[in-house]
PDB file of C-alpha atoms and ligand atoms in Angstrom:
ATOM      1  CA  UNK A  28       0.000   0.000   0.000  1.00  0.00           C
ATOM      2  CA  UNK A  29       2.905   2.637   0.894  1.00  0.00           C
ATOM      3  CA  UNK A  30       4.771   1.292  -1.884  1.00  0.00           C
ATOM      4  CA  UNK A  31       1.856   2.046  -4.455  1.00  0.00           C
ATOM      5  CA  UNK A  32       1.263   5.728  -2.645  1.00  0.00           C
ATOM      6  CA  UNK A  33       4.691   6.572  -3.207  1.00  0.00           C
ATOM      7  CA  UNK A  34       4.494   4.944  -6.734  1.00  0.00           C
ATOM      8  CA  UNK A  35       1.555   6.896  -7.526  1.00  0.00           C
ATOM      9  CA  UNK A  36       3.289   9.998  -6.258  1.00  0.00           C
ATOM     10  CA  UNK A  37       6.725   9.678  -7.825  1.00  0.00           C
ATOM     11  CA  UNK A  38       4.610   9.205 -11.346  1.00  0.00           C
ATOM     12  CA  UNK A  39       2.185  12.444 -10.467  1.00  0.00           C
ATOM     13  CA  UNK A  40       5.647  14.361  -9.587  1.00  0.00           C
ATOM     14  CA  UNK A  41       7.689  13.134 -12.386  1.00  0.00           C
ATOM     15  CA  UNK A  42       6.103  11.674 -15.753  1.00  0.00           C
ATOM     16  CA  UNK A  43       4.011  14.175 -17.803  1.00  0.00           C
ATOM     17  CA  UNK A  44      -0.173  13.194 -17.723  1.00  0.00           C
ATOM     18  CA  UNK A  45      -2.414  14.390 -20.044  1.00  0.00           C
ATOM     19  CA  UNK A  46      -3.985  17.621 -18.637  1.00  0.00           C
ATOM     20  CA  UNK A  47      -7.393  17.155 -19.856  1.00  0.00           C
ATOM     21  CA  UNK A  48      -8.038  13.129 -19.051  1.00  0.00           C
ATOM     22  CA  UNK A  49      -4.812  12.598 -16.557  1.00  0.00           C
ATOM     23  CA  UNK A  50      -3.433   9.333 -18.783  1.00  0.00           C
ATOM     24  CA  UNK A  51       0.260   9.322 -19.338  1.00  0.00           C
ATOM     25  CA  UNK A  52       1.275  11.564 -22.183  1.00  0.00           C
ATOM     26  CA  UNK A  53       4.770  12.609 -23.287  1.00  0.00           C
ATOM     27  CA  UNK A  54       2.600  15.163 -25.615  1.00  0.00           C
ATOM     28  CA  UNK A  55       1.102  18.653 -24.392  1.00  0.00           C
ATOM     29  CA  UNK A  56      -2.296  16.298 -24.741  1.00  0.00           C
ATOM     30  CA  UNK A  57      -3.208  12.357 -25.101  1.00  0.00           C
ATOM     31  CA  UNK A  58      -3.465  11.144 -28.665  1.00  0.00           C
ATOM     32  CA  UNK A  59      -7.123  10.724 -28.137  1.00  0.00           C
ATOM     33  CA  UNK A  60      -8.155  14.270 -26.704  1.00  0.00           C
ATOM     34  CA  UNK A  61      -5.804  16.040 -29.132  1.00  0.00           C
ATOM     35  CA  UNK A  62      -8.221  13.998 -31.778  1.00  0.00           C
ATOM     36  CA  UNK A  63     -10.823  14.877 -29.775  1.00  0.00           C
ATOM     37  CA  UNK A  64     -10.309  18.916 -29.807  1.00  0.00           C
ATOM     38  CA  UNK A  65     -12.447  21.492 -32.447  1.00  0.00           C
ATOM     39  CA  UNK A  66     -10.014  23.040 -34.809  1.00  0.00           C
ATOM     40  CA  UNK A  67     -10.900  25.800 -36.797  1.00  0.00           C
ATOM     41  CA  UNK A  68     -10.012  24.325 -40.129  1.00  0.00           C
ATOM     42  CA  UNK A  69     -12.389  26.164 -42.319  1.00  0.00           C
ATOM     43  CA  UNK A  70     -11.319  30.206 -41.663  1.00  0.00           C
ATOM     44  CA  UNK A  71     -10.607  33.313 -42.129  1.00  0.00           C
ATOM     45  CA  UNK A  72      -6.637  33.669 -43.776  1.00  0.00           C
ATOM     46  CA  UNK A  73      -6.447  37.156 -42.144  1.00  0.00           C
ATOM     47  CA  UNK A  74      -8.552  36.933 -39.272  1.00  0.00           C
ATOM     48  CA  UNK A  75      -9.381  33.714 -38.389  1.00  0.00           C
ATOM     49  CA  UNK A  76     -13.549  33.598 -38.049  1.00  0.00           C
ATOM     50  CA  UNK A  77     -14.763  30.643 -38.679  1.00  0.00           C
ATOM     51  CA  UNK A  78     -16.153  30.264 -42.125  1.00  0.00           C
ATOM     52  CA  UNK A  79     -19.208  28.357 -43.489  1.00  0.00           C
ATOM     53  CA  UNK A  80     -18.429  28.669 -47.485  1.00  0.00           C
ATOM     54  CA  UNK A  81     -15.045  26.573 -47.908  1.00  0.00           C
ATOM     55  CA  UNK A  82     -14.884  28.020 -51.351  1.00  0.00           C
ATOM     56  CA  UNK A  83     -13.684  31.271 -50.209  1.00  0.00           C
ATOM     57  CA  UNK A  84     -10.510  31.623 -47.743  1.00  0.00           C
ATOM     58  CA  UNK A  85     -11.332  35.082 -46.851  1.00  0.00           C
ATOM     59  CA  UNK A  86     -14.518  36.692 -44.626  1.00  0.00           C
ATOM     60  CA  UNK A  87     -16.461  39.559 -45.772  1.00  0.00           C
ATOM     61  CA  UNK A  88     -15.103  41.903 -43.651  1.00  0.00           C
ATOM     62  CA  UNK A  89     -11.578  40.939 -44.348  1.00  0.00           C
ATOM     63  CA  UNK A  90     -12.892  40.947 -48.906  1.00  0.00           C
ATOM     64  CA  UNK A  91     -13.136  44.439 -48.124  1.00  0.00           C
ATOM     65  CA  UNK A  92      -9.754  45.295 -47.487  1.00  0.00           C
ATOM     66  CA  UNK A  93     -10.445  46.699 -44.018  1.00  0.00           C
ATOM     67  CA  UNK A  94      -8.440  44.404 -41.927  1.00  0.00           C
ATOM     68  CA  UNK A  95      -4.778  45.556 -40.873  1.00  0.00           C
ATOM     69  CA  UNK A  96      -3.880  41.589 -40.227  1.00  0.00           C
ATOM     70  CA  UNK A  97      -2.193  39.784 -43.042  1.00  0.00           C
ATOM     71  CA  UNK A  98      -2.638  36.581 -41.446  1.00  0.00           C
ATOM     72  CA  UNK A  99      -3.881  35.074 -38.219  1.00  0.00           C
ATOM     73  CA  UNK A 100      -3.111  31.605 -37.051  1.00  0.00           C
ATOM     74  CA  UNK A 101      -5.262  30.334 -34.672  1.00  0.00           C
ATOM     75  CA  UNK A 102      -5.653  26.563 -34.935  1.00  0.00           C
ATOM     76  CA  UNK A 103      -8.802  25.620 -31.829  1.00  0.00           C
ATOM     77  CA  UNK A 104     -12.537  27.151 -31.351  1.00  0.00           C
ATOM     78  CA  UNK A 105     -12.621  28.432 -28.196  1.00  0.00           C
ATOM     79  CA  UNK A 106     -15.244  26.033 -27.123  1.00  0.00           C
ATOM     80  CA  UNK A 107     -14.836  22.550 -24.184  1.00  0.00           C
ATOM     81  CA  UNK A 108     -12.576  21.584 -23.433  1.00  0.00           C
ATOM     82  CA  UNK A 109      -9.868  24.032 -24.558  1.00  0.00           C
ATOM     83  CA  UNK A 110     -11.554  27.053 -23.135  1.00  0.00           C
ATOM     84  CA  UNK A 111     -11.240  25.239 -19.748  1.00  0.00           C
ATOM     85  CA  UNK A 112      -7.659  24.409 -20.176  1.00  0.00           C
ATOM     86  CA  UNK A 113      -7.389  28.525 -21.103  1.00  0.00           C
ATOM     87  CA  UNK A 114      -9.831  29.098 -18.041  1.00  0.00           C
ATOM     88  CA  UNK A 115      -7.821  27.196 -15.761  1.00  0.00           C
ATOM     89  CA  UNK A 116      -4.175  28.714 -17.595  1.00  0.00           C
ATOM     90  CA  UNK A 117      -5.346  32.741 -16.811  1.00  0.00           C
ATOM     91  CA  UNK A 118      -7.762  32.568 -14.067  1.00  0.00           C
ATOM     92  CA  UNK A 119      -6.144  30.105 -11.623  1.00  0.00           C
ATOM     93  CA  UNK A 120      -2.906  30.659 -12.400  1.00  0.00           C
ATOM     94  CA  UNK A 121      -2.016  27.382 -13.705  1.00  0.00           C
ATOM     95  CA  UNK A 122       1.318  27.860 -15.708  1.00  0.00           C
ATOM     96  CA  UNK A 123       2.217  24.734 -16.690  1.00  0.00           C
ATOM     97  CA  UNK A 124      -1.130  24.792 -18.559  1.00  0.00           C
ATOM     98  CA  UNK A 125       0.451  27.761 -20.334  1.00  0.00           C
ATOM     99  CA  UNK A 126       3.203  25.456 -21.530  1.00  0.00           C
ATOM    100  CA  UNK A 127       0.947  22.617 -22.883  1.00  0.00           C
ATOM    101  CA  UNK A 128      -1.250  25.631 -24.629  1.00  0.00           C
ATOM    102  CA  UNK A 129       1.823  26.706 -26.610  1.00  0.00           C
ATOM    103  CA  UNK A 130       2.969  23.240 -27.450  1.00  0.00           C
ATOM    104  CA  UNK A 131      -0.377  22.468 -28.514  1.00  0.00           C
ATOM    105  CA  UNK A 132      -0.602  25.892 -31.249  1.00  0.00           C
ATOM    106  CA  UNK A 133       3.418  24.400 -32.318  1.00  0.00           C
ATOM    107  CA  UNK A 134       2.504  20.834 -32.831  1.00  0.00           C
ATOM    108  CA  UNK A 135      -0.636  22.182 -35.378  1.00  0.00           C
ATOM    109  CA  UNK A 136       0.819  25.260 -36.605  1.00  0.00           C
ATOM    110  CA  UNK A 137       4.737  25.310 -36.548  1.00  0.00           C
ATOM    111  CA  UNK A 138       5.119  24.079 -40.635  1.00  0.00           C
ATOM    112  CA  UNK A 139       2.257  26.666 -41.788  1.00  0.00           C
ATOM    113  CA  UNK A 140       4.052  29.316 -40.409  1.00  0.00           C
ATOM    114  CA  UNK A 141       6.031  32.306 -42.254  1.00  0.00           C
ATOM    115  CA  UNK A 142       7.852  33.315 -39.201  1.00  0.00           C
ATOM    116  CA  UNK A 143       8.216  36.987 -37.895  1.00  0.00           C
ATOM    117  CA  UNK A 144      11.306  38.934 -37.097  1.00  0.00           C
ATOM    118  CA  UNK A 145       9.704  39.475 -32.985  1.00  0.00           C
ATOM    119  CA  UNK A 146       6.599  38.529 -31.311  1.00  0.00           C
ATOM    120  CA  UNK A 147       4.751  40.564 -29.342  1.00  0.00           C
ATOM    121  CA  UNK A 148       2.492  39.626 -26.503  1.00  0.00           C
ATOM    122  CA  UNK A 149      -1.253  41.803 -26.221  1.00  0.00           C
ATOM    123  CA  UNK A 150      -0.228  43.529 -23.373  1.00  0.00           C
ATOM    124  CA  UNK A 151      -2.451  44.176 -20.517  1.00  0.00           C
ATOM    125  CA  UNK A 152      -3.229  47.379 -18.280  1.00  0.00           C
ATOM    126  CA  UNK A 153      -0.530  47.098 -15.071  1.00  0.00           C
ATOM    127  CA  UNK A 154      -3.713  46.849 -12.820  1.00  0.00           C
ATOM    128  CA  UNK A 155      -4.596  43.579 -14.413  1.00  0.00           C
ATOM    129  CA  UNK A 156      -0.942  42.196 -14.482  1.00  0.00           C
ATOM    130  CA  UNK A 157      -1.155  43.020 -10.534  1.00  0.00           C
ATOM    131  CA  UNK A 158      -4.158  41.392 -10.295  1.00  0.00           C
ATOM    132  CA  UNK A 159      -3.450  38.443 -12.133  1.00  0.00           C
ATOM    133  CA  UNK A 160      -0.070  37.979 -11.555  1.00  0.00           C
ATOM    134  CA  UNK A 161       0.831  37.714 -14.940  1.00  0.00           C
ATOM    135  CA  UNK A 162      -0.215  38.499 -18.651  1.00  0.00           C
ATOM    136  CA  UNK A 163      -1.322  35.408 -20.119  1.00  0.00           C
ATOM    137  CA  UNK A 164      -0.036  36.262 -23.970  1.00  0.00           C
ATOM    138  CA  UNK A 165       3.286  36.953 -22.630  1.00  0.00           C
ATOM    139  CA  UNK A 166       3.530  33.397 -21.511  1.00  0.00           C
ATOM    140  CA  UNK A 167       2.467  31.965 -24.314  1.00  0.00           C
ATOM    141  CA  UNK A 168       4.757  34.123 -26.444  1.00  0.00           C
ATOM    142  CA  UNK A 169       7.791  32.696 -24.390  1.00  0.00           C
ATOM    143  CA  UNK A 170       6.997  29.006 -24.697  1.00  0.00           C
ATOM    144  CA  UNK A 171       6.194  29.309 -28.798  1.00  0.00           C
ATOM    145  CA  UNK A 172       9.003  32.042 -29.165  1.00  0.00           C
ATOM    146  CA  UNK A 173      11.484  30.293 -27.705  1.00  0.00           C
ATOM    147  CA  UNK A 174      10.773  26.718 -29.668  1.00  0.00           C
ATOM    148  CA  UNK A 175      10.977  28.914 -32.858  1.00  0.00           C
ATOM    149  CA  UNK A 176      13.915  31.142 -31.481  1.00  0.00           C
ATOM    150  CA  UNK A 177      11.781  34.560 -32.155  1.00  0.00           C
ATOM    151  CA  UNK A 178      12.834  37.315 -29.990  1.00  0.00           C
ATOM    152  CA  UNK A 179       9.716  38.427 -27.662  1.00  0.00           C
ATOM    153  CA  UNK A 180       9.074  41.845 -27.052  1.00  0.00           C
ATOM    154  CA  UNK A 181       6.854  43.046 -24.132  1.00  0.00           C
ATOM    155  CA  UNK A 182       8.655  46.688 -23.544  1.00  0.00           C
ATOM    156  CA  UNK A 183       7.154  48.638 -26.801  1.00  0.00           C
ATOM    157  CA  UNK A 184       3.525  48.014 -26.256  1.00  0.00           C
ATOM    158  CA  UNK A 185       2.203  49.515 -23.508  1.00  0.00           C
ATOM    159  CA  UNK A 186      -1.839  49.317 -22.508  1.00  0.00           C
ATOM    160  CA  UNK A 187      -3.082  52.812 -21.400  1.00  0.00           C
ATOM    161  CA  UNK A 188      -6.479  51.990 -20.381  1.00  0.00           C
ATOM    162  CA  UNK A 189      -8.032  49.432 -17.597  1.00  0.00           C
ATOM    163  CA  UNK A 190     -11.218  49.826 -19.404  1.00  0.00           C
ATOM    164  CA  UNK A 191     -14.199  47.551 -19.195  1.00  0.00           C
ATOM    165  CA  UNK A 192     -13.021  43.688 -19.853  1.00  0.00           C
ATOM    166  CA  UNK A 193     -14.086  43.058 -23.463  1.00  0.00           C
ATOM    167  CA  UNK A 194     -15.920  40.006 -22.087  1.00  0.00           C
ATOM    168  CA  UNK A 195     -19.395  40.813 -22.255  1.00  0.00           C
ATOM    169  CA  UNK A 196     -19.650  43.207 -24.877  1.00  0.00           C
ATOM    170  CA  UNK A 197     -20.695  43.423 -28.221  1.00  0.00           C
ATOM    171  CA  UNK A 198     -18.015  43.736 -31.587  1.00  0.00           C
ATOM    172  CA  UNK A 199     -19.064  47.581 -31.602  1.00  0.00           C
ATOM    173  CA  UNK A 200     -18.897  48.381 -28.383  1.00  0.00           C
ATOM    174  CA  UNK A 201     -15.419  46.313 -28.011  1.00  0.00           C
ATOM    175  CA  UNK A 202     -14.111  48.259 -31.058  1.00  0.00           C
ATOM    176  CA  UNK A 203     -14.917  52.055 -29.059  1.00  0.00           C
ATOM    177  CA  UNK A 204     -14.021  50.482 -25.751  1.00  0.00           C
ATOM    178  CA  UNK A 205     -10.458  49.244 -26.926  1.00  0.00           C
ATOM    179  CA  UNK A 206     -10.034  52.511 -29.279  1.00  0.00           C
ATOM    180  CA  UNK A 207      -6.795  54.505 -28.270  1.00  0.00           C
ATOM    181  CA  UNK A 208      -6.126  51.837 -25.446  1.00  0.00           C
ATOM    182  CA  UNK A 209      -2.393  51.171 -26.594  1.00  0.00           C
ATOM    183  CA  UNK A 210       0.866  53.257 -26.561  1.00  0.00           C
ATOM    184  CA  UNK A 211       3.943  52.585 -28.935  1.00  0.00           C
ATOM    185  CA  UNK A 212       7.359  53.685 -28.046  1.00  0.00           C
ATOM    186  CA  UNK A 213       9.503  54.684 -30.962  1.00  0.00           C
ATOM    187  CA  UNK A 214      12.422  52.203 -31.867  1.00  0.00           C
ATOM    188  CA  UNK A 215      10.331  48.524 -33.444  1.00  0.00           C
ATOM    189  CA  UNK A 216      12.719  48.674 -35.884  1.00  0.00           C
ATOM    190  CA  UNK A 217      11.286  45.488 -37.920  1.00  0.00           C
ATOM    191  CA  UNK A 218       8.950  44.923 -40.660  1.00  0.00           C
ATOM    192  CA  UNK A 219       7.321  41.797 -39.717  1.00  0.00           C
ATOM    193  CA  UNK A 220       6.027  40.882 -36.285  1.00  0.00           C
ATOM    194  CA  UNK A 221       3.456  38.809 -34.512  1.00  0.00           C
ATOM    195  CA  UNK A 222       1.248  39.858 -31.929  1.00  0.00           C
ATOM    196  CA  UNK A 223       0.172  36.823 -29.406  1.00  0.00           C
ATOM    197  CA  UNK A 224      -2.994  35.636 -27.516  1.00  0.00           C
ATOM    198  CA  UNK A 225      -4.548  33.485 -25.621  1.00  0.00           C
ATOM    199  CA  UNK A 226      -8.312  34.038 -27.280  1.00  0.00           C
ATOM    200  CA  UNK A 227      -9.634  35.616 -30.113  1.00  0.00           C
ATOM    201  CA  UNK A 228     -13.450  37.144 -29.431  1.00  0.00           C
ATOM    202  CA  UNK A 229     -14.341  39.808 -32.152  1.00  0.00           C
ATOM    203  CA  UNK A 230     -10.504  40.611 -33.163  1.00  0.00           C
ATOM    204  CA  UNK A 231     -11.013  44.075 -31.550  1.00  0.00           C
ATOM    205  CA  UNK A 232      -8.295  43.905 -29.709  1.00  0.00           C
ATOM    206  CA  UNK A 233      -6.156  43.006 -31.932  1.00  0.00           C
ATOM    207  CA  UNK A 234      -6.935  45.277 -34.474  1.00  0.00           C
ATOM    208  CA  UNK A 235      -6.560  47.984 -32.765  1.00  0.00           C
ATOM    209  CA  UNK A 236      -3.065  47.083 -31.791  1.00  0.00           C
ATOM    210  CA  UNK A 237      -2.454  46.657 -35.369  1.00  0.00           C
ATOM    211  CA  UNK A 238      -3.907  49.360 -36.215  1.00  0.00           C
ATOM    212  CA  UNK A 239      -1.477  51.534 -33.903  1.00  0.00           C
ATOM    213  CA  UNK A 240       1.705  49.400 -35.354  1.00  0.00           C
ATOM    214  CA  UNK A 241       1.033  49.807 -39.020  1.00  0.00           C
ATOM    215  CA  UNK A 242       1.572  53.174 -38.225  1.00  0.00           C
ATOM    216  CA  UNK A 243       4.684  53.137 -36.983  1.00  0.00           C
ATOM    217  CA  UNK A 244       5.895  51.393 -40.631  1.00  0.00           C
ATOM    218  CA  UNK A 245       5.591  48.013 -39.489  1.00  0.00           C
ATOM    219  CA  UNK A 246       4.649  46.521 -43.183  1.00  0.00           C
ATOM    220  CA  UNK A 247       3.581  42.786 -41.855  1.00  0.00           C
ATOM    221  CA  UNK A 248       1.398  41.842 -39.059  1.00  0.00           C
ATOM    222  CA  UNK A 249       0.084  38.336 -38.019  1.00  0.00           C
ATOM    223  CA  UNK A 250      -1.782  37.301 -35.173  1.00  0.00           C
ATOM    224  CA  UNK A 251      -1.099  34.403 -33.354  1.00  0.00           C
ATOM    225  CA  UNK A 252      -3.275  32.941 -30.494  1.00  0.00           C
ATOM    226  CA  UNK A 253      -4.395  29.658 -29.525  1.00  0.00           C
ATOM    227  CA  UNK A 254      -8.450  29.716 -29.970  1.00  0.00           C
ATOM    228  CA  UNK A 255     -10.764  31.593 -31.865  1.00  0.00           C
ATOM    229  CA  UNK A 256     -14.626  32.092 -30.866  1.00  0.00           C
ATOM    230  CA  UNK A 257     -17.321  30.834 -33.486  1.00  0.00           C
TER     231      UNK A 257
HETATM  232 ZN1   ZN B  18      -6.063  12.900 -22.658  1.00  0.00          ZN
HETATM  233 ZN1   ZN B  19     -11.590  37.860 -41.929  1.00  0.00          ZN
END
């Protein structure tokens, strides 16, 4: 009986379990739930919403020429179980989670990649760094960044305002809530760059950020992030 306990403890401590279904797994997930998760195949090139004509590789937002993303990867819908393993990753503080969700967006996307000269994490407001403990994109930037030895940068980008969490609202009142919420110091001195999330809602964020770095020259940006919603 002691002998099993500390058997069952020396495998917790040392061999890796799948997070989602706790079976040994060398992987970020088990063979069967990584089968098992909703990828958003059928999207968006620049912006990743899901699509429902597969003859057409661009939305109609995006047709229009209004989008300042040249492409977004963004591999899972945010939907169970993966927005529990992102739940768990921001809002309890679980780290290692953070780890698995970047091995997870490398094992899908890592060969359908252009890569960028520097990554660049959404940054949040200080308030909600102090509150959290930690920005969740910059974590995820590290763990993908350093796999595909792309500099991070989390100095440039600064968020001005701890505004209303986008949860909750609607794409046009995200779009005026997040408008003006970012700072740019001079000195990006780069043409292509990635900026990196944990979700994707309406892109509002995102765009916005863009928005604010196209003007600063930068000719190329992609978003990465690891789940998109429907
Ligand atoms: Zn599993
Ligand atoms: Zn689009």
């Amino acid at each position: 009986m002691v002998y099993n306990c500390i058997n069952y403890i020396l495998d917790r401590a040392f061999k890796p379990h799948c997070p989602l279904c706790d079976s040994p797994s060398s992987d970020a997930l088990c063979p069967a739930c990584f089968n098992d998760l909703l990828w958003n195949h059928t999207s968006c090139r620049q912006c990743a919403l899901p699509l429902t004509d597969p003859g057409s590789d661009l939305c109609g937002h995006c047709l229009q020429g209004r989008s300042p993303i040249s492409r977004s990867h963004i591999p899972l819908l945010y939907a169970e179980p993966i927005d529990r393993l992102i739940g768990q990753f921001k809002f309890a503080a679980n780290l290692a989670l953070g780890k698995t969700l970047g091995q997870l967006w490398l094992a899908h996307q890592r060969h359908s990649i252009e890569c960028p000269e520097l990554l660049i994490p959404v940054p949040l407001h200080p308030n909600r760094i102090k509150h959290r403990g930690f920005n969740q994109a910059l974590e995820l930037a590290s763990v993908i960044g350093r796999e595909l030895a792309i500099p991070v940068d989390h100095k440039h980008c600064r968020r001005l305002c701890d505004n209303t969490p986008q949860a909750g609202l609607n794409k046009l009142q995200r779009r005026s809530n997040i408008r003006g919420a970012f700072e740019i110091k001079n000195g990006l001195n780069v043409s292509h760059i990635a900026l990196v999330d944990d979700v994707v809602t309406t892109g509002s964020t995102v765009n916005e950020l863009a928005r604010q770095l196209k003007k600063t020259g930068i000719q190329r940006i992609d978003v990465w992030a690891i789940a998109r919603t429907p």
